[in-house]
């Protein structure tokens, strides 16, 4: 059975094509961006947001090691995604991923939060092509993650079903603090 | 994006093969059994449980209309699945489905309930081959369905993750009374 991260990735494997443009809203250690860059290929592009220089530097090193040039890290909060992509004349995207919480192995006080995450989702929904996904991996295991999870699910419950399908995929016989995935599919 | 029933069916499409033996724990209107019979083919078999003669008669008529012979309806509660299959010398199965609640268009006071559903799950887990699924569609939209859902999720949360993976797939921006799916994958 698909675990959380493989389930999240499968949605992109099923929908993304070479040449597509995607957003990694939470660059972090860079692994999602690298995965996405392979799906969209050399003619595609990944725009990756992070507010920590440390994340950008480490990830860029990894991208260089993999000889991947189609990832643009952007040192800014993902709530500015619409503005930043507009600036680069990117008017539509084929997918987006969020891996919420903090940068693994780094300062755990620097985390995503529901307000800016929601702003980022709204921005991406304006850019997202129909029949494409925004995939969010949610980590309720730390205190701010639990708050973010609740506010986010409250917001997502209000999205009109005629505009977007939203599914939650969660393991049942794990700790309630275990990560889970929410996927938005634009109609 | 996959809706609830298509998600449930996909797990069987991905795993069942011609010649497999499966259980429909809640025959009802017979549509799940018919779908399963097509996946397992003429050399496979579907054992389908229902406590209502009405469900058996209506479904058998539909199976006859479709010239399907590989379905055996059994007029008994699914809590007896282990005993009934043993009686027929069936010692292992390749999958099972539950569509909980009441028979559509019939007496809504006759519903599944958590006690017997759990007994049925335990029986099937003893028969189920590794790397195969028990898929349960849960309907919390009526009062007894809500109770059954809570008791069932409480039970499922206790199943050891080293023996079985259990995932819940649910639409987020729908009524909390909307049906959802839980899938058990035997390791």
CSV table of C-alpha atoms in Angstrom, one decimal:
chain,number,residue,atom,x,y,z
A,1,UNK,CA,0.0,0.0,0.0
A,2,UNK,CA,1.2,3.5,-0.8
A,3,UNK,CA,2.7,5.3,2.1
A,4,UNK,CA,2.2,9.1,2.5
A,5,UNK,CA,5.1,10.5,0.5
A,6,UNK,CA,4.8,7.9,-2.4
A,7,UNK,CA,1.1,8.6,-2.6
A,8,UNK,CA,1.9,12.4,-2.8
A,9,UNK,CA,4.5,11.8,-5.5
A,10,UNK,CA,2.3,9.4,-7.5
A,11,UNK,CA,-0.2,12.2,-8.3
A,12,UNK,CA,2.6,14.1,-10.0
A,13,UNK,CA,3.9,11.0,-11.8
A,14,UNK,CA,0.4,10.5,-13.1
A,15,UNK,CA,-0.1,14.1,-14.3
A,16,UNK,CA,3.2,15.8,-15.1
A,17,UNK,CA,4.9,15.7,-18.4
A,18,UNK,CA,8.2,16.8,-19.9
A,19,UNK,CA,8.2,20.6,-20.3
A,20,UNK,CA,5.8,21.3,-17.5
A,21,UNK,CA,6.3,24.2,-15.0
A,22,UNK,CA,5.8,23.4,-11.3
A,23,UNK,CA,6.1,25.0,-7.9
A,24,UNK,CA,7.9,23.6,-4.9
A,25,UNK,CA,6.4,25.9,-2.2
A,26,UNK,CA,8.7,24.5,0.5
A,27,UNK,CA,12.2,23.8,-1.0
A,28,UNK,CA,13.6,22.6,2.4
A,29,UNK,CA,16.3,19.9,1.7
A,30,UNK,CA,15.5,20.0,-2.0
A,31,UNK,CA,14.4,16.4,-2.5
A,32,UNK,CA,10.9,17.3,-3.8
A,33,UNK,CA,12.3,19.8,-6.2
A,34,UNK,CA,14.8,17.3,-7.5
A,35,UNK,CA,12.0,14.7,-8.0
A,36,UNK,CA,9.8,17.3,-9.8
A,37,UNK,CA,12.7,18.4,-12.0
A,38,UNK,CA,13.1,14.8,-13.2
A,39,UNK,CA,9.4,14.6,-14.1
A,40,UNK,CA,9.4,17.9,-16.1
A,41,UNK,CA,12.8,17.3,-17.7
A,42,UNK,CA,15.3,19.7,-19.1
A,43,UNK,CA,12.6,21.6,-21.0
A,44,UNK,CA,10.4,22.0,-17.9
A,45,UNK,CA,11.0,24.2,-14.9
A,46,UNK,CA,10.7,24.1,-11.1
A,47,UNK,CA,10.3,27.3,-9.0
A,48,UNK,CA,11.2,26.6,-5.4
A,49,UNK,CA,10.5,28.8,-2.5
A,50,UNK,CA,12.2,29.0,0.9
A,51,UNK,CA,12.8,31.7,3.5
A,52,UNK,CA,16.0,30.2,4.7
A,53,UNK,CA,19.3,30.8,2.9
A,54,UNK,CA,20.6,27.6,4.4
A,55,UNK,CA,17.9,25.6,2.5
A,56,UNK,CA,18.7,27.4,-0.7
A,57,UNK,CA,22.5,26.8,-0.4
A,58,UNK,CA,22.3,23.2,0.5
A,59,UNK,CA,19.7,22.4,-2.2
A,60,UNK,CA,21.6,24.3,-4.9
A,61,UNK,CA,24.7,22.2,-4.1
A,62,UNK,CA,22.6,19.1,-4.5
A,63,UNK,CA,21.1,20.3,-7.8
A,64,UNK,CA,24.7,21.1,-9.0
A,65,UNK,CA,25.8,17.6,-8.0
A,66,UNK,CA,23.0,16.2,-10.1
A,67,UNK,CA,23.7,18.6,-13.0
A,68,UNK,CA,20.1,19.8,-12.8
A,69,UNK,CA,19.6,23.3,-14.2
A,70,UNK,CA,15.8,23.5,-14.4
A,71,UNK,CA,15.3,24.5,-10.8
A,72,UNK,CA,15.2,28.1,-9.7
A,73,UNK,CA,15.4,28.6,-5.9
A,74,UNK,CA,13.7,31.8,-4.7
A,75,UNK,CA,14.6,33.2,-1.3
A,76,UNK,CA,11.2,34.4,-0.3
A,77,UNK,CA,8.1,33.2,1.5
A,78,UNK,CA,5.7,31.1,-0.7
A,79,UNK,CA,2.9,33.6,0.1
A,80,UNK,CA,4.5,35.7,-2.7
A,81,UNK,CA,4.4,32.9,-5.3
A,82,UNK,CA,1.9,34.7,-7.5
A,83,UNK,CA,3.9,37.9,-7.6
A,84,UNK,CA,7.3,36.1,-8.0
A,85,UNK,CA,6.1,34.0,-10.9
A,86,UNK,CA,4.3,36.9,-12.6
A,87,UNK,CA,7.6,38.8,-12.4
A,88,UNK,CA,9.2,36.0,-14.3
A,89,UNK,CA,6.3,36.0,-16.9
A,90,UNK,CA,5.0,32.6,-15.7
A,91,UNK,CA,1.3,32.8,-16.0
A,92,UNK,CA,0.3,29.2,-15.5
A,93,UNK,CA,1.7,26.1,-13.7
A,94,UNK,CA,1.1,22.4,-14.0
A,95,UNK,CA,1.4,21.4,-10.3
A,96,UNK,CA,2.7,22.4,-6.9
A,97,UNK,CA,3.9,20.7,-3.7
A,98,UNK,CA,4.1,21.7,-0.1
A,99,UNK,CA,6.0,19.8,2.6
A,100,UNK,CA,4.9,21.8,5.6
A,101,UNK,CA,6.7,22.3,8.9
A,102,UNK,CA,10.4,23.1,9.5
A,103,UNK,CA,13.6,22.4,7.6
A,104,UNK,CA,14.8,18.9,8.8
A,105,UNK,CA,17.9,19.2,10.9
A,106,UNK,CA,17.6,22.9,11.3
A,107,UNK,CA,16.0,25.5,13.6
A,108,UNK,CA,12.6,24.1,14.4
A,109,UNK,CA,11.2,27.5,15.5
A,110,UNK,CA,11.2,28.5,11.8
A,111,UNK,CA,8.1,26.7,10.4
A,112,UNK,CA,5.4,27.3,7.9
A,113,UNK,CA,2.1,28.6,9.2
A,114,UNK,CA,-1.5,28.4,8.0
A,115,UNK,CA,-1.9,32.1,7.1
A,116,UNK,CA,0.9,32.2,4.6
A,117,UNK,CA,0.3,28.6,3.4
A,118,UNK,CA,-3.3,29.6,2.6
A,119,UNK,CA,-2.1,32.7,0.8
A,120,UNK,CA,0.3,30.5,-1.2
A,121,UNK,CA,-2.4,28.0,-2.1
A,122,UNK,CA,-4.7,30.8,-3.3
A,123,UNK,CA,-1.9,32.3,-5.4
A,124,UNK,CA,-1.1,28.9,-7.0
A,125,UNK,CA,-4.8,28.1,-7.6
A,126,UNK,CA,-4.9,31.2,-9.8
A,127,UNK,CA,-2.0,29.9,-11.8
A,128,UNK,CA,-2.8,26.2,-11.8
A,129,UNK,CA,-4.1,24.6,-15.0
A,130,UNK,CA,-7.3,22.6,-14.8
A,131,UNK,CA,-6.9,18.9,-14.0
A,132,UNK,CA,-3.7,19.5,-12.1
A,133,UNK,CA,-2.7,19.0,-8.5
A,134,UNK,CA,-1.5,20.9,-5.5
A,135,UNK,CA,-0.2,18.3,-3.0
A,136,UNK,CA,0.4,19.2,0.6
A,137,UNK,CA,2.1,17.0,3.1
A,138,UNK,CA,1.0,18.0,6.6
A,139,UNK,CA,3.0,17.3,9.8
A,140,UNK,CA,0.9,17.6,12.9
A,141,UNK,CA,3.7,16.1,15.1
A,142,UNK,CA,4.9,19.4,16.6
A,143,UNK,CA,2.8,22.1,18.4
A,144,UNK,CA,2.7,24.7,15.6
A,145,UNK,CA,2.2,21.9,13.0
A,146,UNK,CA,-1.0,20.8,14.9
A,147,UNK,CA,-2.3,24.4,14.8
A,148,UNK,CA,-1.4,24.8,11.2
A,149,UNK,CA,-3.2,21.5,10.4
A,150,UNK,CA,-6.4,22.5,12.0
A,151,UNK,CA,-6.5,26.0,10.4
A,152,UNK,CA,-5.6,24.6,7.0
A,153,UNK,CA,-8.3,21.8,7.1
A,154,UNK,CA,-10.9,24.4,8.2
A,155,UNK,CA,-10.0,26.6,5.2
A,156,UNK,CA,-9.9,23.6,2.8
A,157,UNK,CA,-13.4,22.5,3.9
A,158,UNK,CA,-14.7,25.8,2.6
A,159,UNK,CA,-13.4,25.4,-1.0
A,160,UNK,CA,-16.3,24.9,-3.4
A,161,UNK,CA,-16.5,21.3,-4.6
A,162,UNK,CA,-17.4,22.5,-8.1
A,163,UNK,CA,-14.0,24.3,-8.4
A,164,UNK,CA,-11.7,21.9,-6.7
A,165,UNK,CA,-11.7,18.3,-5.4
A,166,UNK,CA,-9.8,17.9,-2.2
A,167,UNK,CA,-8.9,14.5,-0.8
A,168,UNK,CA,-7.1,13.5,2.4
A,169,UNK,CA,-5.0,10.3,2.5
A,170,UNK,CA,-4.0,9.2,5.9
A,171,UNK,CA,-2.7,6.1,7.7
A,172,UNK,CA,-5.3,5.0,10.3
A,173,UNK,CA,-3.2,2.7,12.6
A,174,UNK,CA,-0.4,5.2,13.2
A,175,UNK,CA,0.0,8.0,15.8
A,176,UNK,CA,-2.4,10.9,15.2
A,177,UNK,CA,0.8,13.0,15.0
A,178,UNK,CA,2.0,11.1,11.9
A,179,UNK,CA,2.2,13.1,8.6
A,180,UNK,CA,-0.6,12.8,6.1
A,181,UNK,CA,-1.4,14.2,2.6
A,182,UNK,CA,-4.0,16.5,1.3
A,183,UNK,CA,-4.4,16.8,-2.5
A,184,UNK,CA,-6.3,19.6,-4.3
A,185,UNK,CA,-7.4,18.9,-7.9
A,186,UNK,CA,-8.5,21.9,-9.9
A,187,UNK,CA,-11.6,21.2,-12.1
B,1,UNK,CA,-9.2,13.0,-8.9
B,2,UNK,CA,-10.5,9.7,-7.9
B,3,UNK,CA,-13.8,9.8,-6.0
B,4,UNK,CA,-14.6,7.4,-3.2
B,5,UNK,CA,-16.0,4.4,-5.0
B,6,UNK,CA,-13.5,4.6,-8.0
B,7,UNK,CA,-10.6,4.8,-5.4
B,8,UNK,CA,-12.0,1.7,-3.7
B,9,UNK,CA,-12.3,-0.2,-6.9
B,10,UNK,CA,-8.9,0.8,-8.2
B,11,UNK,CA,-7.2,-1.1,-5.4
B,12,UNK,CA,-8.8,-4.3,-6.7
B,13,UNK,CA,-8.1,-3.4,-10.3
B,14,UNK,CA,-4.4,-3.1,-9.3
B,15,UNK,CA,-4.2,-6.4,-7.4
B,16,UNK,CA,-6.8,-8.9,-8.6
B,17,UNK,CA,-6.1,-11.4,-11.3
B,18,UNK,CA,-8.2,-13.9,-13.3
B,19,UNK,CA,-8.8,-17.0,-11.1
B,20,UNK,CA,-8.7,-15.1,-7.8
B,21,UNK,CA,-11.2,-15.8,-5.0
B,22,UNK,CA,-12.7,-12.7,-3.3
B,23,UNK,CA,-15.4,-11.9,-0.7
B,24,UNK,CA,-18.2,-9.3,-1.1
B,25,UNK,CA,-19.1,-9.0,2.6
B,26,UNK,CA,-22.1,-6.8,1.8
B,27,UNK,CA,-23.8,-8.1,-1.4
B,28,UNK,CA,-26.6,-5.4,-1.3
B,29,UNK,CA,-27.6,-4.5,-4.8
B,30,UNK,CA,-24.9,-6.8,-6.2
B,31,UNK,CA,-22.9,-4.2,-8.1
B,32,UNK,CA,-19.6,-4.7,-6.2
B,33,UNK,CA,-19.9,-8.5,-6.7
B,34,UNK,CA,-20.5,-8.0,-10.4
B,35,UNK,CA,-17.4,-5.8,-10.7
B,36,UNK,CA,-15.3,-8.3,-8.7
B,37,UNK,CA,-16.6,-11.2,-10.9
B,38,UNK,CA,-15.3,-9.4,-14.0
B,39,UNK,CA,-11.9,-8.9,-12.4
B,40,UNK,CA,-11.5,-12.6,-11.3
B,41,UNK,CA,-13.1,-13.9,-14.5
B,42,UNK,CA,-14.8,-17.2,-15.1
B,43,UNK,CA,-12.1,-19.2,-13.3
B,44,UNK,CA,-12.3,-17.0,-10.2
B,45,UNK,CA,-15.0,-16.8,-7.6
B,46,UNK,CA,-16.9,-14.3,-5.5
B,47,UNK,CA,-18.5,-15.3,-2.2
B,48,UNK,CA,-21.1,-12.7,-1.4
B,49,UNK,CA,-22.9,-12.3,2.0
B,50,UNK,CA,-26.2,-10.7,2.8
B,51,UNK,CA,-28.8,-11.2,5.6
B,52,UNK,CA,-31.7,-10.1,3.3
B,53,UNK,CA,-33.3,-12.5,0.9
B,54,UNK,CA,-34.4,-9.5,-1.1
B,55,UNK,CA,-30.8,-8.6,-1.8
B,56,UNK,CA,-29.9,-12.1,-2.8
B,57,UNK,CA,-32.9,-12.4,-5.1
B,58,UNK,CA,-32.4,-9.1,-6.9
B,59,UNK,CA,-28.7,-9.6,-7.2
B,60,UNK,CA,-29.1,-13.2,-8.5
B,61,UNK,CA,-31.5,-11.9,-11.2
B,62,UNK,CA,-28.8,-9.4,-12.3
B,63,UNK,CA,-26.1,-12.0,-12.3
B,64,UNK,CA,-28.3,-14.2,-14.5
B,65,UNK,CA,-28.9,-11.3,-16.8
B,66,UNK,CA,-25.2,-10.9,-17.1
B,67,UNK,CA,-24.6,-14.6,-17.6
B,68,UNK,CA,-22.2,-14.6,-14.6
B,69,UNK,CA,-21.9,-17.9,-12.8
B,70,UNK,CA,-18.8,-17.3,-10.6
B,71,UNK,CA,-20.8,-15.5,-7.8
B,72,UNK,CA,-22.2,-17.5,-4.9
B,73,UNK,CA,-24.6,-15.5,-2.7
B,74,UNK,CA,-24.8,-16.7,0.9
B,75,UNK,CA,-27.8,-15.7,3.0
B,76,UNK,CA,-26.0,-15.2,6.3
B,77,UNK,CA,-24.3,-12.4,8.2
B,78,UNK,CA,-20.7,-11.7,7.2
B,79,UNK,CA,-19.5,-12.4,10.7
B,80,UNK,CA,-19.7,-16.0,9.7
B,81,UNK,CA,-17.5,-15.6,6.7
B,82,UNK,CA,-14.6,-17.7,8.0
B,83,UNK,CA,-17.0,-20.6,8.9
B,84,UNK,CA,-18.9,-20.4,5.6
B,85,UNK,CA,-15.7,-20.4,3.5
B,86,UNK,CA,-14.2,-23.2,5.5
B,87,UNK,CA,-17.3,-25.2,4.9
B,88,UNK,CA,-16.7,-24.7,1.2
B,89,UNK,CA,-13.0,-25.7,1.5
B,90,UNK,CA,-11.9,-22.1,0.8
B,91,UNK,CA,-8.8,-21.5,2.9
B,92,UNK,CA,-7.5,-18.3,1.4
B,93,UNK,CA,-8.9,-15.2,-0.4
B,94,UNK,CA,-7.4,-12.5,-2.6
B,95,UNK,CA,-9.5,-9.6,-1.5
B,96,UNK,CA,-12.7,-8.4,0.2
B,97,UNK,CA,-15.0,-5.5,0.0
B,98,UNK,CA,-17.5,-4.0,2.4
B,99,UNK,CA,-20.1,-1.4,1.5
B,100,UNK,CA,-21.5,-0.6,4.9
B,101,UNK,CA,-24.9,0.6,5.9
B,102,UNK,CA,-28.3,-0.4,4.5
B,103,UNK,CA,-29.6,-1.9,1.3
B,104,UNK,CA,-30.4,1.1,-1.0
B,105,UNK,CA,-34.1,1.5,-1.5
B,106,UNK,CA,-34.9,-1.0,1.2
B,107,UNK,CA,-35.6,-1.1,5.0
B,108,UNK,CA,-33.2,1.4,6.5
B,109,UNK,CA,-33.5,-0.1,9.9
B,110,UNK,CA,-31.5,-3.2,8.7
B,111,UNK,CA,-27.9,-2.0,8.7
B,112,UNK,CA,-24.5,-3.3,9.3
B,113,UNK,CA,-23.0,-2.7,12.7
B,114,UNK,CA,-19.5,-2.4,14.1
B,115,UNK,CA,-19.5,-5.6,16.1
B,116,UNK,CA,-20.3,-8.0,13.3
B,117,UNK,CA,-18.3,-5.9,10.8
B,118,UNK,CA,-15.2,-6.3,13.0
B,119,UNK,CA,-15.8,-10.0,13.4
B,120,UNK,CA,-16.1,-10.3,9.6
B,121,UNK,CA,-12.8,-8.3,9.1
B,122,UNK,CA,-11.0,-10.6,11.6
B,123,UNK,CA,-12.3,-13.6,9.8
B,124,UNK,CA,-11.2,-12.4,6.4
B,125,UNK,CA,-7.8,-11.3,7.7
B,126,UNK,CA,-7.2,-14.9,8.7
B,127,UNK,CA,-8.0,-16.0,5.1
B,128,UNK,CA,-6.4,-13.1,3.2
B,129,UNK,CA,-3.2,-13.6,1.3
B,130,UNK,CA,-0.4,-11.1,2.0
B,131,UNK,CA,-0.2,-8.0,-0.2
B,132,UNK,CA,-4.0,-8.1,-0.7
B,133,UNK,CA,-6.7,-5.7,0.3
B,134,UNK,CA,-9.8,-5.5,2.4
B,135,UNK,CA,-11.6,-2.3,1.2
B,136,UNK,CA,-14.4,-0.8,3.3
B,137,UNK,CA,-16.7,2.0,2.2
B,138,UNK,CA,-18.1,3.7,5.3
B,139,UNK,CA,-21.4,5.8,5.3
B,140,UNK,CA,-21.6,8.0,8.4
B,141,UNK,CA,-24.7,9.8,6.9
B,142,UNK,CA,-27.2,8.0,9.1
B,143,UNK,CA,-27.3,7.7,12.8
B,144,UNK,CA,-26.3,4.1,13.1
B,145,UNK,CA,-23.7,4.7,10.4
B,146,UNK,CA,-22.1,7.4,12.5
B,147,UNK,CA,-21.8,5.0,15.5
B,148,UNK,CA,-20.5,2.2,13.3
B,149,UNK,CA,-17.9,4.6,11.8
B,150,UNK,CA,-16.6,5.6,15.2
B,151,UNK,CA,-16.4,2.1,16.7
B,152,UNK,CA,-14.8,0.8,13.5
B,153,UNK,CA,-12.1,3.5,13.3
B,154,UNK,CA,-11.3,3.0,17.0
B,155,UNK,CA,-10.8,-0.8,16.3
B,156,UNK,CA,-8.8,-0.2,13.2
B,157,UNK,CA,-6.4,2.2,15.0
B,158,UNK,CA,-5.4,-0.7,17.2
B,159,UNK,CA,-4.3,-3.0,14.4
B,160,UNK,CA,-0.5,-3.5,14.5
B,161,UNK,CA,1.2,-1.6,11.6
B,162,UNK,CA,3.7,-4.4,11.2
B,163,UNK,CA,0.8,-6.7,10.2
B,164,UNK,CA,-1.4,-4.4,8.2
B,165,UNK,CA,-1.3,-1.0,6.6
B,166,UNK,CA,-4.6,0.9,7.0
B,167,UNK,CA,-5.3,4.0,4.9
B,168,UNK,CA,-8.3,6.3,4.9
B,169,UNK,CA,-9.2,8.2,1.8
B,170,UNK,CA,-11.8,11.0,2.3
B,171,UNK,CA,-12.9,14.1,0.5
B,172,UNK,CA,-12.2,17.2,2.6
B,173,UNK,CA,-14.6,19.8,1.1
B,174,UNK,CA,-17.8,17.7,1.4
B,175,UNK,CA,-20.2,17.1,4.2
B,176,UNK,CA,-18.7,15.2,7.2
B,177,UNK,CA,-21.6,12.8,6.5
B,178,UNK,CA,-20.2,11.9,3.1
B,179,UNK,CA,-19.0,8.3,2.6
B,180,UNK,CA,-15.3,7.6,2.7
B,181,UNK,CA,-13.0,4.6,2.2
B,182,UNK,CA,-10.7,2.7,4.5
B,183,UNK,CA,-8.4,0.1,3.0
B,184,UNK,CA,-6.5,-2.6,4.9
B,185,UNK,CA,-3.4,-4.1,3.2
B,186,UNK,CA,-2.1,-7.3,4.7
B,187,UNK,CA,1.7,-7.4,4.9
